[in-house]
Coordinates of C-alpha atoms and ligand atoms in Angstrom, one line a residue:
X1 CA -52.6 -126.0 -2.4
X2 CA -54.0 -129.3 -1.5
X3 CA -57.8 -128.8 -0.6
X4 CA -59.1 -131.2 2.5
X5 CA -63.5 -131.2 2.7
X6 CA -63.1 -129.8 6.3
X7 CA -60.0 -127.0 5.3
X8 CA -63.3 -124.3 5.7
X9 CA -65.7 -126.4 7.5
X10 CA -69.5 -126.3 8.6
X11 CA -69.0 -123.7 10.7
X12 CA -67.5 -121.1 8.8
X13 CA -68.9 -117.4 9.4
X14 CA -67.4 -116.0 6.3
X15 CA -69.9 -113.9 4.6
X16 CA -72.1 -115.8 1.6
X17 CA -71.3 -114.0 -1.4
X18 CA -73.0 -116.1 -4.3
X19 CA -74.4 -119.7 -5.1
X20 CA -74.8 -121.6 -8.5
X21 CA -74.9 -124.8 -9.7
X22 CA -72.0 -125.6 -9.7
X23 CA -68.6 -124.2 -8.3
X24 CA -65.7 -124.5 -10.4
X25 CA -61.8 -124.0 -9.0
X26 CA -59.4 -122.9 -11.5
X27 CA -60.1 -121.4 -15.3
X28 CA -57.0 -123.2 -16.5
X29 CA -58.2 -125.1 -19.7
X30 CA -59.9 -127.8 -17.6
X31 CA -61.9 -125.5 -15.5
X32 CA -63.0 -123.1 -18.2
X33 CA -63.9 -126.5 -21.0
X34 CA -65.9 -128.0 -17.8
X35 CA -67.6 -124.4 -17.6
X36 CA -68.3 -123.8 -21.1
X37 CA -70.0 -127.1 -21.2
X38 CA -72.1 -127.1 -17.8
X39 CA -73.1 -123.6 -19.4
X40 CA -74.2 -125.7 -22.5
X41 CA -76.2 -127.6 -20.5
X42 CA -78.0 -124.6 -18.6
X43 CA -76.7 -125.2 -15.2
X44 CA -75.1 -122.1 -13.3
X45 CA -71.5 -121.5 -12.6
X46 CA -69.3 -120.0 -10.8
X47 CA -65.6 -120.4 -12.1
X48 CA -62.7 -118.6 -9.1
X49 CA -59.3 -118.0 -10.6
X50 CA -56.5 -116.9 -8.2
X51 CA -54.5 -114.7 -10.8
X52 CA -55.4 -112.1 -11.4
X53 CA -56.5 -110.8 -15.6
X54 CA -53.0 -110.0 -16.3
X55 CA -51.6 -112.7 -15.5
X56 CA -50.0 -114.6 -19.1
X57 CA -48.4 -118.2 -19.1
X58 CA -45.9 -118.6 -21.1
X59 CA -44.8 -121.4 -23.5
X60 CA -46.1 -123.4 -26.4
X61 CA -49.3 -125.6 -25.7
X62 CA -49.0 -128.4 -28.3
X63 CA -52.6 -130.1 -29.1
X64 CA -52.8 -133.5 -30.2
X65 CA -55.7 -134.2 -32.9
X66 CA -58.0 -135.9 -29.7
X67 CA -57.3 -132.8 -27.8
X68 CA -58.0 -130.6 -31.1
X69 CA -61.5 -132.7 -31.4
X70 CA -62.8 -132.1 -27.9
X71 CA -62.2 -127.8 -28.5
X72 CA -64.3 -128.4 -31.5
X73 CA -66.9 -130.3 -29.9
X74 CA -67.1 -127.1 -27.6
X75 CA -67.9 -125.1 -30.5
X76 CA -64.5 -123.6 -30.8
X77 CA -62.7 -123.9 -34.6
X78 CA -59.2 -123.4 -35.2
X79 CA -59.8 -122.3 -39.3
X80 CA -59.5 -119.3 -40.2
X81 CA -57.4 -117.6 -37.2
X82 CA -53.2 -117.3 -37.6
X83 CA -53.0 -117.9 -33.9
X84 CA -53.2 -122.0 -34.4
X85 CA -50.5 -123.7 -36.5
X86 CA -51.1 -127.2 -37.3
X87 CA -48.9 -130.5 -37.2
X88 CA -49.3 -133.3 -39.0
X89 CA -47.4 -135.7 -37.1
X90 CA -44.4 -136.3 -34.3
X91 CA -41.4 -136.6 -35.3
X92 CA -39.4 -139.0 -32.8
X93 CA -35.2 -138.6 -32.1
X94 CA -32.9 -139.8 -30.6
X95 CA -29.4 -142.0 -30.7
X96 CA -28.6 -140.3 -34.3
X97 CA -31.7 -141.6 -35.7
X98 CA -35.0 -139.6 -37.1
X99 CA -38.4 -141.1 -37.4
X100 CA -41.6 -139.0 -38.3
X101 CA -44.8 -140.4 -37.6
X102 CA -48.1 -138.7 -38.9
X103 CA -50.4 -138.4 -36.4
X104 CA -52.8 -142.1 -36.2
X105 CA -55.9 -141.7 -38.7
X106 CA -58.8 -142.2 -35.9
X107 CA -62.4 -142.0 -37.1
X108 CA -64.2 -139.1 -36.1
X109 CA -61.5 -137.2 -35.1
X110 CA -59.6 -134.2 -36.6
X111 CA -56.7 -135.3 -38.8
X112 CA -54.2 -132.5 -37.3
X113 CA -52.8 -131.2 -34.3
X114 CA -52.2 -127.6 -33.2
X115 CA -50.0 -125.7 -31.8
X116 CA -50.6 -121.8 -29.8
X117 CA -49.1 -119.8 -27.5
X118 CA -50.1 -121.4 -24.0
X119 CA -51.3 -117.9 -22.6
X120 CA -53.4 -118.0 -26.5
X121 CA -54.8 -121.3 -25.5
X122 CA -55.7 -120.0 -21.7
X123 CA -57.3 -116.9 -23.0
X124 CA -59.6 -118.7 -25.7
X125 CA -60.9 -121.4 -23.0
X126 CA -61.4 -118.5 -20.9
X127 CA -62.8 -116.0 -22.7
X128 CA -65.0 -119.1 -23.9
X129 CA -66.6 -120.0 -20.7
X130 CA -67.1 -115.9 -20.3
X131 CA -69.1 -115.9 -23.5
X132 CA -71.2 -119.3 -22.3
X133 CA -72.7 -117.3 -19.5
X134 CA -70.2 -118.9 -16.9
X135 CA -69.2 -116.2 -14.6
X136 CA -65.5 -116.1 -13.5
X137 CA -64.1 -114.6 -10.9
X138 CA -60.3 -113.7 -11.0
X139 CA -57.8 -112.6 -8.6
X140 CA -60.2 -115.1 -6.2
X141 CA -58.5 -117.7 -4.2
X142 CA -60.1 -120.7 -3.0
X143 CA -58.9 -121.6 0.6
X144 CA -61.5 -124.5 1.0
X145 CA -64.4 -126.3 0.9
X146 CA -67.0 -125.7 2.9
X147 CA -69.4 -128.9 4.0
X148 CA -73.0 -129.6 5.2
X149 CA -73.8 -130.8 8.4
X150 CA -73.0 -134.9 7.0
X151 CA -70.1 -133.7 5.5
X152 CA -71.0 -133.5 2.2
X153 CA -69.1 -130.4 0.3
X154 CA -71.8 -127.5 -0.6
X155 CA -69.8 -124.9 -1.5
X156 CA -65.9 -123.0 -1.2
X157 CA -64.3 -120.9 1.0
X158 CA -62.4 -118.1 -1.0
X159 CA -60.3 -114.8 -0.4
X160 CA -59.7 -111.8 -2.9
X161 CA -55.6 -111.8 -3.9
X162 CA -53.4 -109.3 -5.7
X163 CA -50.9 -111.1 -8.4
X164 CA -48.6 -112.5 -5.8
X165 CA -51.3 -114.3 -4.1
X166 CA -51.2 -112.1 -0.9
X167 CA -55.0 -111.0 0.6
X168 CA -56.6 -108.0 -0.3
X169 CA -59.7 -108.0 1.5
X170 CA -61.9 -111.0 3.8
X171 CA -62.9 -114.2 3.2
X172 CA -66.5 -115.0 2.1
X173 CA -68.2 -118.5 0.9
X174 CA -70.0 -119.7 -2.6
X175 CA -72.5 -122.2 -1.9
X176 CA -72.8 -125.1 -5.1
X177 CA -74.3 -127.9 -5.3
X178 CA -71.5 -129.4 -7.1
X179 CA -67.6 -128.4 -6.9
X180 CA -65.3 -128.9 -9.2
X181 CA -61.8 -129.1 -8.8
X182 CA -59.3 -128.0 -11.5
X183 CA -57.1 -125.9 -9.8
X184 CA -53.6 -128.0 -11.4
X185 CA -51.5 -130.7 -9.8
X186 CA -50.9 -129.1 -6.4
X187 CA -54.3 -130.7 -5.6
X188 CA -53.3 -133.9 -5.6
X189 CA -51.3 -133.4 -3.2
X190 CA -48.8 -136.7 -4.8
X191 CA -45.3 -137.0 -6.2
X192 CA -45.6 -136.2 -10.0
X193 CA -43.3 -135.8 -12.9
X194 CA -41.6 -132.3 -14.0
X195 CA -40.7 -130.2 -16.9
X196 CA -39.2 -127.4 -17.9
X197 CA -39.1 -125.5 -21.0
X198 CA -38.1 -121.7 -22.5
X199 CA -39.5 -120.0 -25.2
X200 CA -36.7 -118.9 -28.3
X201 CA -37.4 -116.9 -31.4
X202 CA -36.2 -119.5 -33.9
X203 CA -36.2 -120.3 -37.6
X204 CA -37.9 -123.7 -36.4
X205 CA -41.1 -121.8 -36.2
X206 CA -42.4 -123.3 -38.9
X207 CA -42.3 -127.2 -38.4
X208 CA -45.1 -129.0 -38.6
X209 CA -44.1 -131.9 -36.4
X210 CA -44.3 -132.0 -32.7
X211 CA -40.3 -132.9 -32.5
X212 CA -39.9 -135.6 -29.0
X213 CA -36.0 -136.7 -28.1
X214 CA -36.0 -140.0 -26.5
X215 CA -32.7 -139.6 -25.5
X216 CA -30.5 -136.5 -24.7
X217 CA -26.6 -136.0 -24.8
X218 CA -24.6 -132.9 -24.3
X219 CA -22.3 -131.2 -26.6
X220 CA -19.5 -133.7 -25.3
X221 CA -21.9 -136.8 -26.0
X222 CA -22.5 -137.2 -22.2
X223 CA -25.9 -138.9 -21.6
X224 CA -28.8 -136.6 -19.8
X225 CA -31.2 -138.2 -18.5
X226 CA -35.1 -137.5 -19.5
X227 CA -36.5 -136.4 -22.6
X228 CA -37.0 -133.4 -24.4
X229 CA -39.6 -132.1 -27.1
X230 CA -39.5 -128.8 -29.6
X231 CA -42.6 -127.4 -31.1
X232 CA -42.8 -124.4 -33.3
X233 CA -46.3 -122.5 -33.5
X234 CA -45.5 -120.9 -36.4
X235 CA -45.9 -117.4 -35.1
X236 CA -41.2 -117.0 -35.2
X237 CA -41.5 -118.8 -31.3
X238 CA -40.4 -122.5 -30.8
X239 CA -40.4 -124.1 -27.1
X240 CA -37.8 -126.4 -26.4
X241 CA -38.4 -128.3 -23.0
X242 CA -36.8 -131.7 -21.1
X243 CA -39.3 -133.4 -18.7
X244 CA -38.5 -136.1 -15.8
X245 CA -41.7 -137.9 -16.0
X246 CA -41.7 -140.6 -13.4
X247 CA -44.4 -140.1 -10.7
X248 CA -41.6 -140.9 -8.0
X249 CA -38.7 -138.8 -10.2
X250 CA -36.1 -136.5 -7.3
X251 CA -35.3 -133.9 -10.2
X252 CA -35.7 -130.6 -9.1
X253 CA -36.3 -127.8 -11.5
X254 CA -33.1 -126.5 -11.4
X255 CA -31.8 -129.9 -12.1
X256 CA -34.2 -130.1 -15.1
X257 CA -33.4 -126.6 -16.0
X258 CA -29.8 -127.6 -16.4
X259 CA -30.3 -130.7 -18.6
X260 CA -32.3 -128.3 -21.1
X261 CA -29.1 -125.8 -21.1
X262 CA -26.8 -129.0 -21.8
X263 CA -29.1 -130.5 -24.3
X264 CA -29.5 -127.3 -26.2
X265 CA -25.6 -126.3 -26.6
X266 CA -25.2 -129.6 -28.5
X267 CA -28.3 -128.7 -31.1
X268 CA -27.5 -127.6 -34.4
X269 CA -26.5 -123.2 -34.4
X270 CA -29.1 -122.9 -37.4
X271 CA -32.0 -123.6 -35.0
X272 CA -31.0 -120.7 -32.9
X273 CA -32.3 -122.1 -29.7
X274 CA -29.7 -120.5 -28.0
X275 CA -29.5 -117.5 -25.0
X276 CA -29.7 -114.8 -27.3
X277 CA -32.9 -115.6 -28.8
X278 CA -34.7 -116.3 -26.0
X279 CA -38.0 -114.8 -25.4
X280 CA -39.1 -115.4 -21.8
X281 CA -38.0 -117.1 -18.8
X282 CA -37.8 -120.6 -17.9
X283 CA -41.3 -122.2 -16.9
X284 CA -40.6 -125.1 -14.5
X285 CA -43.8 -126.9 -13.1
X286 CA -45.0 -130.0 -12.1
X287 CA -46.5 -132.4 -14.7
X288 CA -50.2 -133.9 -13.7
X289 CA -49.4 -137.3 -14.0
X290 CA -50.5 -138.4 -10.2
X291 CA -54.0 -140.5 -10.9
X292 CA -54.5 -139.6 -7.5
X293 CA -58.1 -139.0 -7.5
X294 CA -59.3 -142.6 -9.0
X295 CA -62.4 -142.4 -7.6
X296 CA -62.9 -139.3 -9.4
X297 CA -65.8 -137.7 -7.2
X298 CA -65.5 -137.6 -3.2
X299 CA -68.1 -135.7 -1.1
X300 CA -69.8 -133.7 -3.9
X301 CA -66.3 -133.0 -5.7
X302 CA -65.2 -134.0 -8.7
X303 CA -61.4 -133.6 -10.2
X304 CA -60.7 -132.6 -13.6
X305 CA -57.5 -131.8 -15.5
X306 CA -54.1 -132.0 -13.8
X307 CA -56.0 -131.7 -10.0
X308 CA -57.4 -135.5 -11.0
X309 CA -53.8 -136.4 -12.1
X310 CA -54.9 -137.2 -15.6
X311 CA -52.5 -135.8 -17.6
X312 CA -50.7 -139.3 -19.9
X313 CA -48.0 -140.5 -17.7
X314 CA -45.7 -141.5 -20.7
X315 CA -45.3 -138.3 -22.4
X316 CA -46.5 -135.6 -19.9
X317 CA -49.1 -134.3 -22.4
X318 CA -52.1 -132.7 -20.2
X319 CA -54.4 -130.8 -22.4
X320 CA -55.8 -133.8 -24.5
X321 CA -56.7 -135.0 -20.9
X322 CA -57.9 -131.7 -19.1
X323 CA -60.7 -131.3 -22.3
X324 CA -61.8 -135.2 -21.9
X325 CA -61.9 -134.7 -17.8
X326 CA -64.0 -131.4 -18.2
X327 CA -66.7 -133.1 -20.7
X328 CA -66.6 -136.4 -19.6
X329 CA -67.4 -134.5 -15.6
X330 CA -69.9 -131.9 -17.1
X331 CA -71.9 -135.1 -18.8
X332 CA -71.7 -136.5 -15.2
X333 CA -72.5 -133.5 -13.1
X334 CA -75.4 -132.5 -15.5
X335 CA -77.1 -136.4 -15.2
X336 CA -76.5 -136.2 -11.4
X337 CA -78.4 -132.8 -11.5
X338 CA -81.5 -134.0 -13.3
X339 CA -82.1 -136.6 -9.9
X340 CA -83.8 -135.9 -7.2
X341 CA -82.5 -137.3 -3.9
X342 CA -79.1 -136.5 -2.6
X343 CA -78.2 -140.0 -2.5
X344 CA -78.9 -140.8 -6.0
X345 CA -77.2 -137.4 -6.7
X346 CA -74.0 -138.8 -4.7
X347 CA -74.3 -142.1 -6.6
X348 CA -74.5 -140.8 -10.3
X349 CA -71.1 -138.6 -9.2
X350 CA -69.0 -141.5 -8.2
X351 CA -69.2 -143.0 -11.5
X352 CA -66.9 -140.1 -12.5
X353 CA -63.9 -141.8 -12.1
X354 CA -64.7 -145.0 -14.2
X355 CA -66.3 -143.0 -17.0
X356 CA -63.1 -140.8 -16.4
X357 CA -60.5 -144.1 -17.0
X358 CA -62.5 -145.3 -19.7
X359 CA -62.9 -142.3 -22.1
X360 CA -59.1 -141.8 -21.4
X361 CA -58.4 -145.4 -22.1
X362 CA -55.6 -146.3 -20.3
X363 CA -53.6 -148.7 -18.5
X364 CA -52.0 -147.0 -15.6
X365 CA -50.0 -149.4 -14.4
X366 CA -48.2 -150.0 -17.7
X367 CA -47.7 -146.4 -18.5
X368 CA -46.2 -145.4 -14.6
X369 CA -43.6 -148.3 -15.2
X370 CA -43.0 -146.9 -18.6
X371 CA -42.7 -143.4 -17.9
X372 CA -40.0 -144.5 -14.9
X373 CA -37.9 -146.5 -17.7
X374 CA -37.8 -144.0 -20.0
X375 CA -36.5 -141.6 -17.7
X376 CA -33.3 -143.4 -17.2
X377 CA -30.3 -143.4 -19.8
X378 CA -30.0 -146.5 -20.2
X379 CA -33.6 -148.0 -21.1
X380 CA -33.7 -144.6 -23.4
X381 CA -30.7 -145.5 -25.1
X382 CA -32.1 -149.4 -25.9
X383 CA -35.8 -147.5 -27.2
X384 CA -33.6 -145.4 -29.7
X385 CA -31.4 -148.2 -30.8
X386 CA -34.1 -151.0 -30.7
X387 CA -37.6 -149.5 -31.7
X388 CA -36.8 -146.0 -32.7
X389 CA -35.6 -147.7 -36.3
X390 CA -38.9 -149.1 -36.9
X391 CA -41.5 -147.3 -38.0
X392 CA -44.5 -149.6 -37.5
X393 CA -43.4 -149.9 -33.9
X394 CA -43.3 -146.1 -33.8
X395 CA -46.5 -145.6 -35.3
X396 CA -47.6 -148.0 -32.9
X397 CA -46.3 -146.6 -29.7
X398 CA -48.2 -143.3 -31.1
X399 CA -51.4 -144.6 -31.7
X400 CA -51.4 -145.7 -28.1
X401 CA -50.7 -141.8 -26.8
X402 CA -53.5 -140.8 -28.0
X403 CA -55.9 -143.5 -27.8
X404 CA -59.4 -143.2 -29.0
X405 CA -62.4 -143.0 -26.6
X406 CA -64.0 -146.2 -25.4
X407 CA -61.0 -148.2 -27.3
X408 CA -59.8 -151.3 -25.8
X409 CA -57.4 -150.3 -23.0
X410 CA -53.9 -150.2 -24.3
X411 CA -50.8 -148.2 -23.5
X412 CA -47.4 -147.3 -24.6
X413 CA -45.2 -150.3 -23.4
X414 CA -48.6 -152.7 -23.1
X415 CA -46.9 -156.4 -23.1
X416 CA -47.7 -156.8 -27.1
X417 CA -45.3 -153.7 -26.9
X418 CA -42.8 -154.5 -24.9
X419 CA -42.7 -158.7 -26.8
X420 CA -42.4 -156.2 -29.8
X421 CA -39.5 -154.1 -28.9
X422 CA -37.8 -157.4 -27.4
X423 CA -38.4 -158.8 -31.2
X424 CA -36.8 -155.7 -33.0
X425 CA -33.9 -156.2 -30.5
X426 CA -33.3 -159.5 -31.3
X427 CA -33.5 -159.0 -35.1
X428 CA -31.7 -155.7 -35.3
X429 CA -31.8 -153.5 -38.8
X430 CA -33.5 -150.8 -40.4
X431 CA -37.2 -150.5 -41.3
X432 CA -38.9 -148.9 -44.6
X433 CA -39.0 -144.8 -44.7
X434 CA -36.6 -144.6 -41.4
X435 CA -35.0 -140.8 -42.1
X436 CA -31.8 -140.7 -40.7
X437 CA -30.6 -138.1 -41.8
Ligands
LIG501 C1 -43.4 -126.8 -19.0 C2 -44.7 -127.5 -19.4 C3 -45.1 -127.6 -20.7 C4 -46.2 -128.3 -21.0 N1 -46.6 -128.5 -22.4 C5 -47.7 -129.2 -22.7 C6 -48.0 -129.4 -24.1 O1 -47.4 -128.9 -25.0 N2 -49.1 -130.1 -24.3 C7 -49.9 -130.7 -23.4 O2 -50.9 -131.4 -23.7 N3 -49.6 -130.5 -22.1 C8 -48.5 -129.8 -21.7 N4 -48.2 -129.6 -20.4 C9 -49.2 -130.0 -19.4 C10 -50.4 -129.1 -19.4 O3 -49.9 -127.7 -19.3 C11 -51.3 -129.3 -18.2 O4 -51.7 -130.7 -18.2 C12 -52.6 -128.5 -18.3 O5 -52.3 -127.1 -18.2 C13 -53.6 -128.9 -17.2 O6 -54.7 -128.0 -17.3 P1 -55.5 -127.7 -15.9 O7 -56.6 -126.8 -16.3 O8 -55.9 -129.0 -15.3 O9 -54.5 -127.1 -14.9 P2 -53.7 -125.7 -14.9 O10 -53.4 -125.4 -16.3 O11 -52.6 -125.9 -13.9 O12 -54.8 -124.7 -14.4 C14 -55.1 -124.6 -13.0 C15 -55.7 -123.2 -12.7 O13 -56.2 -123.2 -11.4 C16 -55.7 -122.0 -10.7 N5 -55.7 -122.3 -9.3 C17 -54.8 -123.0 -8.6 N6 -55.1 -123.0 -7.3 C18 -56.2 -122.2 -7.1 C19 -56.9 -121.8 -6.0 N7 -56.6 -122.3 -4.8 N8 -58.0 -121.0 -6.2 C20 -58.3 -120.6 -7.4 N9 -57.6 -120.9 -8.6 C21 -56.6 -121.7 -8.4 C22 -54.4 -121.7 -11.4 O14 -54.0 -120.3 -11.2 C23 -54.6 -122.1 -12.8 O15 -55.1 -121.1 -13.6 C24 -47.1 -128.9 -20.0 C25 -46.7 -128.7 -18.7 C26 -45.5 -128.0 -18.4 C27 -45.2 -127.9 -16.9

């Protein structure tokens, strides 16, 4: 749902049920990381979640290195547990062609990714911010906000569910001095990207490269449009999922759903990505690429994860962004805290969204033009032919998906990028260690 300061109001009678702190929406892994952190930090929280315990995502959530460093900068360590597999590098198709490209050596930061289960991922945030002292309420919809007399938000309005979101008993409030949004995409309330993917028991299980297709044909050599990406997590389940990752893209999931059914009949049989080894149903949903929420904080309420739109608008990738997002507004909420007046409080909030932009280090409007290029055919088809054959160019387009905090702002197709590509095209030929097998 999209949340509006007044949707609950300054009169609302609903009965008061409990205050803290701070008020979180959401204990996907941006809500629970910004819990387990404010909980670091002292403060008390309240995290809602509408579904209820049993409740299990499926999927694969792939973890890039950054994303990998900002779980253990919450104290949480992949060694030693078989439920994390770890990849080394991507490994980019597309047009006949095979590139892999370990991940970029950043200072500082973890030299592996990971891969888990996406309902494994969900449960250790959660369980995380349980453990921190955070208390989380599930089966709890929020409904709204609920405002002060100047319109400032102070609190939600929520509603007990059961599992298909219907009520099960009345409304009450939670009064916070801060609220944090991470209740997913629908919150921005924008046009966003989409994927789809399914879950297969494959022999692929094993790879330690997250594997992206640029481009996608068909078993007849048709061209699909969007891209795809396969990631084992070395537990005998692969994912295999196409997104449409323009902001503005009219794919529907069923659309989506039948490009990754095409694309998949003209993969190799070995891989056994096929319908009788799958292991759950398709999971369509929207990507969080809408930087809606630029300004971050409005009225006491700050936007982390897929509600701020922060997931990387070139690849779709969310979770590297939902960790940053939940520190980076923990830090900010936890400063804002320590002041006194309520204006100075307001004022140390809206820095939110610049500290947000720069720890993500990006250039929006580079990556939004990208992402709607790549979707079509055609630009897809001149990436594989043209830069997919160079590995420096590669390596370069992957340093610049996960960029390092407080780096200089660069993207995917940056200008130096794009004079690149436009050089390879005009000097076609194959670069050192290009595997194409
Ligand atoms: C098919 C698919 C595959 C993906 N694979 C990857 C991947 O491999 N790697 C990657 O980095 N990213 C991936 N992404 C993106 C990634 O999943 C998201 O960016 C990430 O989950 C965002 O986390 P979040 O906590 O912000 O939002 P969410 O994970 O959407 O969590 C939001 C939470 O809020 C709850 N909620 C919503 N509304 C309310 C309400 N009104 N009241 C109370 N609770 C509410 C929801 O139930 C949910 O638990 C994928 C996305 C899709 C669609």
């Amino acid at each position: 749902m999209t949340f509006s300061p007044d949707a609950a109001g300054p009169a609302s009678a609903a009965r008061a049920l409990e205050s803290a702190d701070v008020v979180v929406v959401g204990a996907g892994p941006a809500g629970s990381a910004a819990a387990a952190h404010l909980r670091a930090a002292g403060l008390d929280v309240i995290v809602l979640e509408r579904a209820d315990a049993g409740a299990v995502r499926t999927g694969t959530a792939a973890l890039t290195p950054q994303a990998v460093g900002e779980l253990r900068a919450l104290g949480i360590d992949d060694a030693g547990t078989q439920r994390w597999h770890r990849t080394t590098g991507v490994r980019f198709v597309g047009g006949g062609m095979r590139l892999a490209v370990a991940w970029p050596d950043v200072a500082g930061r973890p030299g592996h990714g990971l891969t888990c289960a996406q309902a494994v991922l969900d449960d250790t945030l959660s369980s995380y911010a349980v453990a921190s002292g955070a208390r989380v309420h599930r089966a709890t919809e929020v409904t709204g906000f609920q405002t002060d007399a100047r319109g400032r938000v102070n609190g939600v309005a929520a509603q007990p569910v059961d599992g298909s979101g219907q009520p099960t008993g009345a409304g009450f409030t939670v009064g916070a001095r801060v609220v944090i949004d991470a209740s997913g995409v629908a919150a921005t309330g924008q046009p966003s990207g989409l994927a789809v993917s399914v879950d297969f028991a494959s022999p692929r299980h094993l790879d330690d490269h997250v594997e992206t297709w640029l481009s996608l044909t068909s078993a007849d050599g048709t061209r699909l449009p969007g891209h795809g990406w396969i990631v084992g997590r070395g537990d005998g389940h692969v994912t295999a999922g196409v997104g449409a990752l323009a902001a503005d893209t009219s794919a529907t999931p069923d659309q989506c759903a039948g490009v990754l059914q095409q694309w998949l009949t003209a993969l190799p049989a070995g891989w056994q990505l096929t319908e009788t080894t799958t292991t759950g149903p398709v999971r369509a949903a929207r990507l969080g690429t809408a930087r809606a929420h630029r300004d971050g904080a409005r009225d006491g309420v700050l936007h982390v994860g897929d509600a701020a739109g922060a997931a990387h608008p070139v690849t779709g990738e969310g979770l590297t962004a939902a960790l940053v997002s939940a520190r980076v507004a923990a830090a900010t909420v936890v400063e804002a805290l320590t002041r006194t007046g309520e204006s100075e409080i307001a004022t140390t909030l809206a820095a939110y969204g610049a500290r947000l932009d720069d720890a993500l280090g990006r250039h929006e409007r580079w990556d939004r033009l990208a992402a709607r290029l790549l979707d079509r055919p055609s630009v897809a088809r001149l990436v594989t032919t043209y830069a997919l054959p160079r590995e420096a160019l590669m390596k370069r387009v992957l340093r610049h998906a996960t960029p390092s905090p407080g780096a200089p702002v660069e993207t995917s197709l940056t200008p130096p990028t794009m004079v690149s590509v436009t050089r390879a095209a005009a000097h076609p030929g194959t670069e050192r260690g290009v595997d194409q097998r």
